[in-house]
Amino acid sequence: MTFPTLMPRSTRPGVPMVPEPQRVPTHIEWAAFYPEIERLYVHERRKLRYVMQYMEREHGLKATTQMYKKRFTKWGFHKNSRQSVVATPAPRQSREKGISARAKRSSHTCLCSLPASLRLNSHDRLMLTFLTNVKTWSAAFFEMVQTDVAAQAYCQQRVQTDWPSPERTKDISLSIKLVADLLSRGEGTMAGRMARKAFLLVEEILALDGPALMWNLLEIMHYMVVLHHEQLFQMLVTHLLALVKNRVPETHPLPTMLCGLREIVISFVDAASSPDSATSTTTSSSPSSSCYTESIDVTGPGHYSPLSQTLSPLIHRAWTLNAEILFERFDPGLFELYFCIQWDTCTIGPPKSIISAAHQWFKQIEAQHLYSTGAEACGGLYRFDIHSIGRESTLEPLSTLTMASPLPEEYEMLRDNSIAALRKYGRAIFDTGVHPNGDTTALLRILAGLVKAEFLDEWPSVSEGIDAAGPMARRVQRVHASNVACAIKTLIDINPTYAEDDLAAFSDAVESMRSVVTLMEYGYGEVNPAVVREMWLLQDALLAADQHLEARQIERSALSRLEKYIEDIPVDTA
């Protein structure tokens, strides 16, 4: 028997294996991951081992069991003890106790609290808590519908729920923006009447799910503060808090978010105002006294406002957090959610990171996979035609419109050319990652135009036998017309030929805006808020083209239409 030859033992002393020292998470890292760990360990009651594996896998946080236990002790976490998210409110503190007392009260309404070890001042703590709550609310919705069973239940529930139609949601959003527009144009009395009408309508959009509601509501608020209409912003927040008071519990994310905004404003005013000016601040006035005044007098645009400088980036960041989660967790089965989001009227440019997620949307639109994928996502037991639901909810409010001005003679050419141009720009953005003029809001409008065009183009294949001259076909054509108007408007914004500083380019822009107004009138009716806002853009284009007489005529016509829109709100109403 032969044995294998053994290698001679080395005469050199062995080098001891020294384990690489483990990197210890810093204090700042623990503070950043606090909301996520609290959600998993306290609210979802996950085991510590699960929390450790999840945080290492998703966030790269490597820590030992003892590190976690020490941190939990410091934060006041207790294993397997069901803690209430909302503590018992402390007695109301007097105003003289200042910002710290209010910050303490506001912490009782937060979805997730922040550790005292963060060493933040009260104002920064309020802002960080507000952003954390927005992110938590948005993420919680998508986690709720991430399983097949949950998605099926959601689809079935939304079929039976009386949601406001997408066009109704758009009308309400634009009505609120019209208040800020009228204030900027010096129409205080009309702005007051428009505010009363808009605030009467705004309750309807509270039925939307969290991501859609935050997208629309935060964008409206951002629009207000960018124009430096802080009083209008505070009126809206106060009015919404009054509406949700008896609608949802105090622990619901919506009142939590609104209370957070209110506390941020109060803390800023307290810190910035002098004793002489503190009495003039009306941050806590009731809806009955502030929302329904005959006219509104607030600071106009162009005036420097420290409060706006604080609120604008904060609300922009909150909107972006929600938008990022919405794009990252795209699901064709949630078509109803996306359909109630205001894409083409959004004034906030999303971050560039959204392009990769939006690319998936664009690919599915071009491949026309939304119908089959969306139906499959809802499961075999609860299958339904998502396209039909979206179309019916869009077309329903248009059934009562009377015939407006006829379509332009070149309508067919306008429709084909504009949609084709949108597809071209969409491909360029997704292939190169470059946005026209660096404006990412164009991406949202391109998506909105292509999605709606794809759905409407599929109508004959899904609903055969519709009379081409019947009322349903006319309703579809109205939606087509409004979508073409949005497409032309988007092309005006992103086409560099309109940026040249010459009268010929301005004249082309005027003719394009004329087509937009005509198509909007056909699609929505003459007194719709969307039509009025496009008329003001036409007025601006006419002024740039040195056509002042027609610009004044357009302005008078727009105000006359607004008078019809708010004719149910008396001028002398207190």
Coordinates of C-alpha atoms in Angstrom, one line a residue:
M1 CA 0.0 0.0 0.0
T2 CA 1.3 3.4 -1.0
F3 CA 0.5 6.6 0.8
P4 CA 0.4 10.1 -0.8
T5 CA 3.4 12.2 -0.3
L6 CA 2.9 14.8 2.5
M7 CA 4.3 18.3 2.1
P8 CA 7.0 19.1 4.7
R9 CA 5.9 21.2 7.6
S10 CA 7.0 24.8 7.3
T11 CA 9.7 25.8 9.6
R12 CA 8.4 29.4 9.7
P13 CA 6.2 30.4 12.6
G14 CA 2.6 30.6 11.6
V15 CA 1.1 34.1 11.1
P16 CA -1.9 34.5 13.4
M17 CA -5.2 35.3 11.7
V18 CA -6.3 38.7 13.1
P19 CA -9.9 39.3 12.4
E20 CA -10.7 42.6 10.7
P21 CA -12.2 45.0 13.3
Q22 CA -15.9 45.4 12.9
R23 CA -17.0 48.9 11.9
V24 CA -19.3 50.4 14.5
P25 CA -22.2 52.4 13.2
T26 CA -21.9 56.1 14.1
H27 CA -24.4 58.1 16.1
I28 CA -25.6 59.9 13.0
E29 CA -26.2 56.6 11.2
W30 CA -28.3 55.3 14.0
A31 CA -30.3 58.5 14.1
A32 CA -30.9 58.2 10.3
F33 CA -32.2 54.6 10.6
Y34 CA -34.3 55.3 13.7
P35 CA -37.7 55.6 11.9
E36 CA -37.2 52.4 9.9
I37 CA -36.0 50.4 13.0
E38 CA -38.9 51.8 15.0
R39 CA -41.4 50.8 12.3
L40 CA -40.1 47.2 12.2
Y41 CA -39.5 46.5 15.9
V42 CA -42.2 48.5 17.6
H43 CA -45.1 49.0 15.2
E44 CA -44.7 45.7 13.2
R45 CA -43.4 43.8 16.2
R46 CA -40.7 42.1 14.2
K47 CA -38.1 39.9 16.0
L48 CA -34.6 41.4 16.6
R49 CA -33.0 38.9 14.2
Y50 CA -35.4 39.9 11.4
V51 CA -34.6 43.6 12.0
M52 CA -30.9 43.0 11.9
Q53 CA -31.1 40.9 8.7
Y54 CA -33.4 43.4 7.1
M55 CA -31.3 46.5 7.9
E56 CA -28.1 44.8 6.7
R57 CA -29.7 43.6 3.5
E58 CA -31.6 46.8 2.6
H59 CA -29.5 49.5 4.1
G60 CA -26.0 48.0 4.7
L61 CA -26.3 48.5 8.5
K62 CA -24.0 46.0 10.2
A63 CA -24.4 45.8 14.0
T64 CA -24.3 43.2 16.6
T65 CA -27.1 42.1 18.8
Q66 CA -25.6 44.0 21.8
M67 CA -25.4 47.1 19.7
Y68 CA -29.0 46.9 18.9
K69 CA -30.0 46.2 22.5
K70 CA -28.0 49.1 23.8
R71 CA -29.6 51.4 21.2
F72 CA -33.1 50.1 22.0
T73 CA -32.5 50.9 25.7
K74 CA -31.4 54.4 24.8
W75 CA -34.5 54.9 22.6
G76 CA -36.9 53.4 25.1
F77 CA -37.9 50.4 23.0
H78 CA -39.3 47.4 24.8
K79 CA -39.2 43.9 23.2
N80 CA -42.6 42.3 22.5
S81 CA -44.5 45.1 24.2
R82 CA -47.3 46.7 22.2
Q83 CA -46.7 50.4 22.4
S84 CA -49.3 53.0 21.4
V85 CA -48.2 55.2 18.6
V86 CA -49.9 58.2 20.1
A87 CA -49.3 59.0 23.7
T88 CA -51.8 60.8 26.0
P89 CA -51.6 64.4 25.1
A90 CA -50.1 66.7 27.7
P91 CA -52.2 69.6 29.1
R92 CA -52.2 72.6 26.8
Q93 CA -49.3 74.8 27.5
S94 CA -49.5 78.6 27.4
R95 CA -48.1 80.5 24.5
E96 CA -45.5 82.1 26.8
K97 CA -43.7 78.8 27.2
G98 CA -42.6 79.1 23.6
I99 CA -41.6 76.8 20.9
S100 CA -40.4 73.9 23.0
A101 CA -43.8 73.4 24.6
R102 CA -45.5 73.3 21.2
A103 CA -42.9 70.9 19.9
K104 CA -43.6 68.6 22.8
R105 CA -47.3 68.7 22.1
S106 CA -46.9 68.1 18.4
S107 CA -44.8 64.9 19.1
H108 CA -47.9 63.2 20.5
T109 CA -49.5 63.3 17.0
C110 CA -46.5 62.0 15.1
L111 CA -46.6 58.6 13.3
C112 CA -43.1 58.0 14.5
S113 CA -41.2 59.9 17.2
L114 CA -37.6 61.0 17.1
P115 CA -35.1 60.2 19.8
A116 CA -34.0 63.0 22.1
S117 CA -30.3 61.9 21.5
L118 CA -30.5 63.5 18.0
R119 CA -29.8 66.9 19.7
L120 CA -31.9 68.9 17.2
N121 CA -33.5 72.1 18.0
S122 CA -37.3 72.1 18.2
H123 CA -37.8 73.7 14.7
D124 CA -35.5 71.2 13.0
R125 CA -37.1 68.3 14.9
L126 CA -40.5 69.4 13.6
M127 CA -39.3 69.4 10.0
L128 CA -37.6 66.1 10.3
T129 CA -40.6 64.5 11.9
F130 CA -42.9 65.9 9.1
L131 CA -40.6 64.4 6.4
T132 CA -40.4 61.1 8.2
N133 CA -44.2 60.9 8.5
V134 CA -44.7 61.6 4.8
K135 CA -42.3 58.8 3.9
T136 CA -43.8 56.4 6.3
W137 CA -47.4 57.0 5.1
S138 CA -46.4 56.5 1.5
A139 CA -44.3 53.4 2.1
A140 CA -47.1 51.9 4.4
F141 CA -49.6 52.1 1.5
F142 CA -47.5 50.1 -0.9
E143 CA -46.5 47.6 1.7
M144 CA -50.2 47.1 2.3
V145 CA -50.9 46.1 -1.3
Q146 CA -47.6 44.3 -2.1
T147 CA -49.0 40.8 -1.7
D148 CA -51.4 39.2 -4.3
V149 CA -54.2 38.9 -1.8
A150 CA -53.9 42.5 -0.7
A151 CA -53.8 43.7 -4.3
Q152 CA -56.9 41.7 -5.1
A153 CA -58.7 43.2 -2.1
Y154 CA -57.6 46.7 -3.0
C155 CA -58.8 46.3 -6.6
Q156 CA -62.2 45.1 -5.5
Q157 CA -62.5 47.8 -2.9
R158 CA -61.7 50.6 -5.3
V159 CA -64.3 49.3 -7.8
Q160 CA -66.9 49.8 -5.0
T161 CA -65.6 53.1 -3.6
D162 CA -67.0 56.4 -4.7
W163 CA -63.8 58.2 -5.7
P164 CA -63.8 61.6 -7.3
S165 CA -63.2 61.2 -11.0
P166 CA -59.7 62.2 -12.3
E167 CA -61.2 65.2 -14.1
R168 CA -63.1 66.2 -11.0
T169 CA -59.8 66.0 -9.0
K170 CA -58.1 68.2 -11.6
D171 CA -60.9 70.8 -11.4
I172 CA -60.6 71.0 -7.6
S173 CA -56.8 71.3 -7.7
L174 CA -56.9 74.0 -10.4
S175 CA -59.6 75.9 -8.5
I176 CA -57.3 76.1 -5.5
K177 CA -54.4 77.3 -7.7
L178 CA -56.7 79.9 -9.3
V179 CA -57.0 81.5 -5.9
A180 CA -53.2 82.1 -5.9
D181 CA -53.3 83.2 -9.5
L182 CA -56.0 85.8 -8.9
L183 CA -54.1 87.1 -5.9
S184 CA -51.1 87.5 -8.0
R185 CA -53.2 89.4 -10.6
G186 CA -54.6 91.8 -7.9
E187 CA -58.1 90.4 -8.0
G188 CA -58.6 90.1 -4.2
T189 CA -62.4 90.1 -4.2
M190 CA -62.7 87.4 -6.9
A191 CA -59.9 85.4 -5.1
G192 CA -62.0 85.4 -1.9
R193 CA -65.1 84.0 -3.7
M194 CA -62.9 81.5 -5.5
A195 CA -61.4 80.4 -2.2
R196 CA -64.9 79.8 -0.8
K197 CA -65.8 77.7 -3.8
A198 CA -62.5 75.8 -3.8
F199 CA -62.6 75.1 -0.1
L200 CA -66.1 73.7 -0.4
L201 CA -64.9 71.3 -3.1
V202 CA -61.6 70.3 -1.5
E203 CA -63.2 67.7 0.8
E204 CA -63.8 65.4 -2.2
I205 CA -60.1 64.8 -2.8
L206 CA -59.6 63.6 0.8
A207 CA -61.1 60.2 -0.3
L208 CA -57.9 59.6 -2.4
D209 CA -55.3 57.1 -1.1
G210 CA -52.2 58.4 0.6
P211 CA -49.7 58.6 -2.3
A212 CA -52.2 60.3 -4.7
L213 CA -53.5 62.7 -2.0
M214 CA -50.0 63.7 -0.9
W215 CA -48.8 64.2 -4.5
N216 CA -51.8 66.5 -5.3
L217 CA -52.0 68.3 -2.0
L218 CA -48.3 68.9 -1.4
E219 CA -47.9 70.2 -5.0
I220 CA -50.8 72.7 -4.4
M221 CA -49.2 73.9 -1.2
H222 CA -45.8 74.3 -2.8
Y223 CA -47.4 76.3 -5.6
M224 CA -48.8 78.7 -3.0
V225 CA -45.7 79.2 -1.0
V226 CA -43.5 79.7 -4.2
L227 CA -45.8 82.6 -5.0
H228 CA -45.4 83.9 -1.4
H229 CA -49.1 83.5 -0.5
E230 CA -48.4 82.2 3.1
Q231 CA -51.7 83.4 4.5
L232 CA -53.6 81.4 1.8
F233 CA -51.4 78.4 2.6
Q234 CA -52.2 78.6 6.3
M235 CA -55.9 79.0 5.5
L236 CA -55.8 75.8 3.5
V237 CA -54.1 73.9 6.2
T238 CA -56.5 75.1 8.9
H239 CA -59.5 74.3 6.7
L240 CA -58.3 70.8 5.9
L241 CA -57.7 70.2 9.6
A242 CA -61.3 71.2 10.3
L243 CA -62.5 68.9 7.6
V244 CA -60.6 65.8 8.8
K245 CA -61.4 66.4 12.5
N246 CA -64.5 64.2 12.4
R247 CA -63.6 62.2 9.3
V248 CA -60.5 60.3 10.5
P249 CA -58.9 59.6 13.9
E250 CA -56.2 61.9 15.2
T251 CA -53.6 59.1 14.7
H252 CA -54.4 59.0 10.9
P253 CA -51.5 60.1 8.8
L254 CA -53.4 63.0 7.2
P255 CA -54.1 65.1 10.3
T256 CA -50.6 64.2 11.5
M257 CA -49.1 65.7 8.4
L258 CA -51.3 68.8 8.5
C259 CA -50.6 69.3 12.2
G260 CA -46.9 69.0 11.5
L261 CA -47.1 71.8 8.9
R262 CA -49.1 74.0 11.2
E263 CA -46.6 73.5 14.1
I264 CA -43.7 74.3 11.7
V265 CA -45.3 77.6 10.7
I266 CA -46.1 78.5 14.4
S267 CA -42.5 77.7 15.5
F268 CA -41.1 79.7 12.7
V269 CA -43.3 82.7 13.4
D270 CA -42.5 82.6 17.1
A271 CA -38.8 82.5 16.5
A272 CA -38.8 85.2 13.8
S273 CA -41.4 87.7 14.9
S274 CA -40.9 90.4 17.5
P275 CA -43.2 91.0 20.4
D276 CA -44.8 93.9 18.6
S277 CA -45.6 91.9 15.5
A278 CA -46.6 88.6 17.2
T279 CA -50.1 89.9 17.9
S280 CA -50.7 90.4 14.2
T281 CA -50.0 86.8 13.3
T282 CA -53.1 84.8 12.4
T283 CA -51.8 81.3 12.2
S284 CA -54.5 79.7 14.4
S285 CA -57.6 81.4 13.1
S286 CA -60.7 79.3 12.6
P287 CA -61.9 78.3 9.2
S288 CA -65.1 80.4 9.6
S289 CA -63.2 83.6 10.2
S290 CA -60.3 83.1 7.8
C291 CA -61.5 81.0 4.9
Y292 CA -64.7 82.8 4.0
T293 CA -63.8 86.4 3.8
E294 CA -65.1 88.6 1.1
S295 CA -61.6 89.4 -0.2
I296 CA -58.1 88.3 0.6
D297 CA -55.1 90.6 1.0
V298 CA -51.8 88.8 1.2
T299 CA -48.2 89.5 0.1
G300 CA -47.9 89.4 -3.7
P301 CA -45.3 87.5 -5.6
G302 CA -41.8 88.9 -5.8
H303 CA -41.8 89.9 -2.1
Y304 CA -39.1 88.2 -0.1
S305 CA -40.6 86.1 2.6
P306 CA -38.5 84.1 5.1
L307 CA -41.4 81.8 5.8
S308 CA -41.8 80.9 2.1
Q309 CA -38.0 80.4 1.9
T310 CA -38.4 77.8 4.7
L311 CA -41.6 76.1 3.5
S312 CA -40.8 75.8 -0.2
P313 CA -37.8 73.5 0.1
L314 CA -39.5 71.5 2.9
I315 CA -42.7 70.8 0.9
H316 CA -40.6 70.2 -2.2
R317 CA -38.6 67.5 -0.3
A318 CA -41.8 65.9 1.1
W319 CA -43.3 65.7 -2.3
T320 CA -40.2 64.2 -3.7
L321 CA -40.0 61.5 -1.0
N322 CA -43.6 60.4 -1.9
A323 CA -42.9 60.6 -5.6
E324 CA -39.7 58.4 -5.3
I325 CA -41.6 55.7 -3.5
L326 CA -44.5 55.9 -6.0
F327 CA -42.2 55.4 -9.0
E328 CA -40.0 52.8 -7.3
R329 CA -43.0 50.6 -6.5
F330 CA -44.8 50.9 -9.8
D331 CA -47.6 48.3 -10.2
P332 CA -50.0 48.2 -13.2
G333 CA -52.6 46.8 -10.9
L334 CA -52.8 50.2 -9.1
F335 CA -53.9 52.0 -12.3
E336 CA -56.8 53.8 -10.4
L337 CA -54.3 55.3 -8.0
Y338 CA -52.1 56.7 -10.8
F339 CA -55.1 58.0 -12.7
C340 CA -56.1 60.3 -9.9
I341 CA -52.6 61.9 -9.7
Q342 CA -52.3 65.3 -11.4
W343 CA -49.4 64.7 -13.8
D344 CA -49.8 67.3 -16.6
T345 CA -50.5 70.2 -14.2
C346 CA -47.7 69.4 -11.7
T347 CA -45.3 72.3 -11.2
I348 CA -42.6 70.4 -9.2
G349 CA -39.8 68.8 -11.2
P350 CA -39.1 65.3 -10.0
P351 CA -35.5 64.2 -9.3
K352 CA -33.5 62.7 -12.1
S353 CA -33.5 59.4 -10.3
I354 CA -37.1 58.9 -11.3
I355 CA -36.1 58.5 -15.0
S356 CA -35.1 54.9 -14.6
A357 CA -38.4 54.0 -13.0
A358 CA -40.4 56.0 -15.5
H359 CA -38.6 54.2 -18.3
Q360 CA -40.4 51.0 -17.3
W361 CA -43.7 52.9 -17.6
F362 CA -42.8 54.1 -21.0
K363 CA -41.8 50.7 -22.2
Q364 CA -45.1 49.2 -21.1
I365 CA -47.0 52.0 -22.8
E366 CA -45.2 51.4 -26.1
A367 CA -45.7 47.6 -25.8
Q368 CA -49.3 48.1 -24.9
H369 CA -49.0 45.7 -22.0
L370 CA -50.9 47.8 -19.4
Y371 CA -54.2 46.0 -20.0
S372 CA -53.0 42.4 -19.7
T373 CA -50.5 43.1 -17.0
G374 CA -53.0 45.1 -14.9
A375 CA -55.7 42.6 -15.2
E376 CA -53.3 39.8 -14.2
A377 CA -52.1 41.8 -11.3
C378 CA -55.6 41.8 -9.8
G379 CA -55.8 38.1 -9.7
G380 CA -58.1 35.6 -11.5
L381 CA -60.9 35.9 -8.9
Y382 CA -61.2 39.6 -9.1
R383 CA -60.3 40.3 -12.7
F384 CA -61.8 43.4 -14.3
D385 CA -61.1 45.8 -17.1
I386 CA -58.8 48.4 -15.7
H387 CA -59.0 50.3 -18.9
S388 CA -62.8 50.5 -18.8
I389 CA -62.7 51.8 -15.2
G390 CA -60.2 54.5 -16.1
R391 CA -62.1 55.5 -19.1
E392 CA -65.5 55.6 -17.4
S393 CA -64.1 57.7 -14.5
T394 CA -62.6 60.1 -17.1
L395 CA -65.6 60.3 -19.4
E396 CA -68.4 60.4 -16.8
P397 CA -68.1 64.2 -15.9
L398 CA -68.0 65.1 -19.6
S399 CA -71.5 63.7 -20.3
T400 CA -73.2 66.8 -19.1
L401 CA -71.2 69.3 -21.2
T402 CA -73.0 71.2 -23.9
M403 CA -71.3 71.5 -27.3
A404 CA -68.6 74.1 -27.2
S405 CA -66.6 75.6 -30.1
P406 CA -65.8 73.2 -32.9
L407 CA -62.5 71.5 -33.3
P408 CA -59.8 73.1 -35.4
E409 CA -59.8 72.0 -39.0
E410 CA -56.3 70.6 -38.7
Y411 CA -57.3 68.6 -35.5
E412 CA -56.3 65.2 -36.9
M413 CA -52.9 66.4 -38.0
L414 CA -52.4 68.1 -34.6
R415 CA -53.3 65.0 -32.8
D416 CA -51.0 62.7 -34.8
N417 CA -48.0 65.0 -34.9
S418 CA -48.2 66.0 -31.2
I419 CA -48.4 62.4 -29.9
A420 CA -45.7 61.3 -32.3
A421 CA -43.5 64.1 -31.0
L422 CA -44.1 63.1 -27.4
R423 CA -43.0 59.6 -28.2
K424 CA -39.9 61.0 -29.8
Y425 CA -39.0 63.1 -26.8
G426 CA -39.8 60.3 -24.4
R427 CA -37.4 57.9 -26.2
A428 CA -34.7 60.6 -26.2
I429 CA -35.1 61.2 -22.5
F430 CA -34.9 57.5 -21.5
D431 CA -32.1 56.7 -24.0
T432 CA -29.8 59.5 -23.1
G433 CA -31.0 60.6 -19.6
V434 CA -31.2 64.2 -20.8
H435 CA -34.2 66.3 -20.1
P436 CA -35.2 69.1 -22.5
N437 CA -34.0 72.4 -21.1
G438 CA -33.2 70.4 -17.9
D439 CA -36.9 70.6 -16.8
T440 CA -38.0 67.2 -15.4
T441 CA -41.6 68.4 -15.2
A442 CA -41.7 67.7 -18.9
L443 CA -41.2 64.0 -18.1
L444 CA -44.4 63.9 -16.1
R445 CA -46.4 65.6 -18.9
I446 CA -45.0 63.3 -21.5
L447 CA -46.0 60.3 -19.4
A448 CA -49.5 61.7 -18.9
G449 CA -50.0 62.4 -22.6
L450 CA -48.8 59.0 -23.7
V451 CA -50.7 57.0 -21.1
K452 CA -54.0 58.7 -21.9
A453 CA -53.4 58.4 -25.6
E454 CA -52.7 54.7 -25.4
F455 CA -55.9 54.1 -23.4
L456 CA -58.1 56.1 -25.7
D457 CA -56.6 54.5 -28.8
E458 CA -57.5 51.1 -27.4
W459 CA -61.2 52.1 -27.0
P460 CA -62.6 50.5 -30.2
S461 CA -60.8 47.2 -29.6
V462 CA -62.1 46.9 -26.0
S463 CA -65.6 48.3 -26.5
E464 CA -66.7 47.2 -29.9
G465 CA -70.0 48.3 -31.4
I466 CA -69.9 51.9 -30.2
D467 CA -71.7 54.3 -32.6
A468 CA -69.1 56.6 -34.0
A469 CA -71.6 59.5 -34.0
G470 CA -73.2 58.6 -30.6
P471 CA -72.7 60.3 -27.2
M472 CA -70.1 57.9 -26.0
A473 CA -67.9 58.5 -29.1
R474 CA -68.2 62.3 -28.6
R475 CA -67.2 61.9 -25.0
V476 CA -64.1 60.0 -26.0
Q477 CA -63.3 62.7 -28.6
R478 CA -63.5 65.3 -25.9
V479 CA -60.9 63.5 -23.8
H480 CA -58.8 63.1 -26.9
A481 CA -59.0 66.9 -27.6
S482 CA -57.9 67.8 -24.0
N483 CA -55.0 65.3 -24.2
V484 CA -53.9 66.8 -27.5
A485 CA -54.0 70.2 -25.9
C486 CA -51.7 69.0 -23.1
A487 CA -49.4 67.5 -25.6
I488 CA -49.1 70.7 -27.6
K489 CA -48.5 72.7 -24.4
T490 CA -45.7 70.3 -23.4
L491 CA -44.1 70.6 -26.8
I492 CA -44.2 74.4 -26.5
D493 CA -42.3 74.1 -23.2
I494 CA -39.6 71.7 -24.4
N495 CA -39.2 72.7 -28.0
P496 CA -36.1 74.9 -28.2
T497 CA -37.5 76.8 -31.3
Y498 CA -39.8 78.6 -29.0
A499 CA -37.0 79.9 -26.9
E500 CA -35.6 82.2 -29.6
D501 CA -36.0 85.9 -28.9
D502 CA -37.8 87.0 -32.0
L503 CA -41.3 88.0 -33.0
A504 CA -41.7 85.1 -35.4
A505 CA -41.1 82.5 -32.7
F506 CA -43.5 84.4 -30.4
S507 CA -46.1 84.4 -33.2
D508 CA -45.8 80.6 -33.6
A509 CA -46.2 80.2 -29.8
V510 CA -49.3 82.4 -30.0
E511 CA -50.9 80.2 -32.7
S512 CA -50.0 77.1 -30.7
M513 CA -51.6 78.5 -27.6
R514 CA -54.8 79.4 -29.6
S515 CA -55.0 75.8 -30.5
V516 CA -54.6 74.7 -26.9
V517 CA -57.4 77.0 -25.7
T518 CA -59.7 75.8 -28.5
L519 CA -59.1 72.2 -27.7
M520 CA -59.5 72.8 -24.0
E521 CA -62.8 74.6 -24.6
Y522 CA -64.0 71.6 -26.6
G523 CA -62.8 69.1 -24.0
Y524 CA -63.8 70.8 -20.8
G525 CA -66.2 73.6 -21.5
E526 CA -65.7 77.3 -21.7
V527 CA -65.8 78.1 -17.9
N528 CA -63.6 75.2 -16.7
P529 CA -60.6 76.3 -14.5
A530 CA -58.2 74.6 -16.9
V531 CA -59.4 76.7 -19.8
V532 CA -59.1 79.9 -17.9
R533 CA -55.5 79.2 -16.9
E534 CA -54.6 78.4 -20.5
M535 CA -56.2 81.7 -21.5
W536 CA -53.9 83.5 -19.2
L537 CA -50.9 81.7 -20.8
L538 CA -52.3 82.8 -24.2
Q539 CA -52.4 86.4 -22.8
D540 CA -48.8 86.2 -21.8
A541 CA -47.8 84.9 -25.2
L542 CA -49.7 87.8 -26.9
L543 CA -47.9 90.3 -24.7
A544 CA -44.6 88.7 -25.7
A545 CA -45.6 89.0 -29.3
D546 CA -46.5 92.7 -28.8
Q547 CA -50.2 92.1 -29.4
H548 CA -51.5 94.1 -26.4
L549 CA -55.0 94.8 -27.6
E550 CA -55.9 91.2 -28.0
A551 CA -54.1 90.3 -24.8
R552 CA -56.5 92.7 -22.9
Q553 CA -59.5 91.1 -24.6
I554 CA -58.3 87.6 -23.6
E555 CA -57.9 88.8 -20.0
R556 CA -61.4 90.3 -19.8
S557 CA -62.8 87.1 -21.3
A558 CA -61.0 85.0 -18.8
L559 CA -62.3 87.0 -15.8
S560 CA -65.8 86.9 -17.3
R561 CA -65.7 83.1 -17.5
L562 CA -64.5 83.0 -13.9
E563 CA -67.5 85.1 -12.9
K564 CA -69.7 82.4 -14.4
Y565 CA -67.7 79.6 -12.6
I566 CA -68.2 81.2 -9.2
E567 CA -71.7 82.6 -9.8
D568 CA -73.1 80.4 -7.1
I569 CA -70.9 82.2 -4.5
P570 CA -72.5 85.7 -3.8
V571 CA -70.3 88.7 -3.7
D572 CA -71.6 90.0 -0.4
T573 CA -71.3 86.7 1.5
A574 CA -69.6 87.2 4.8

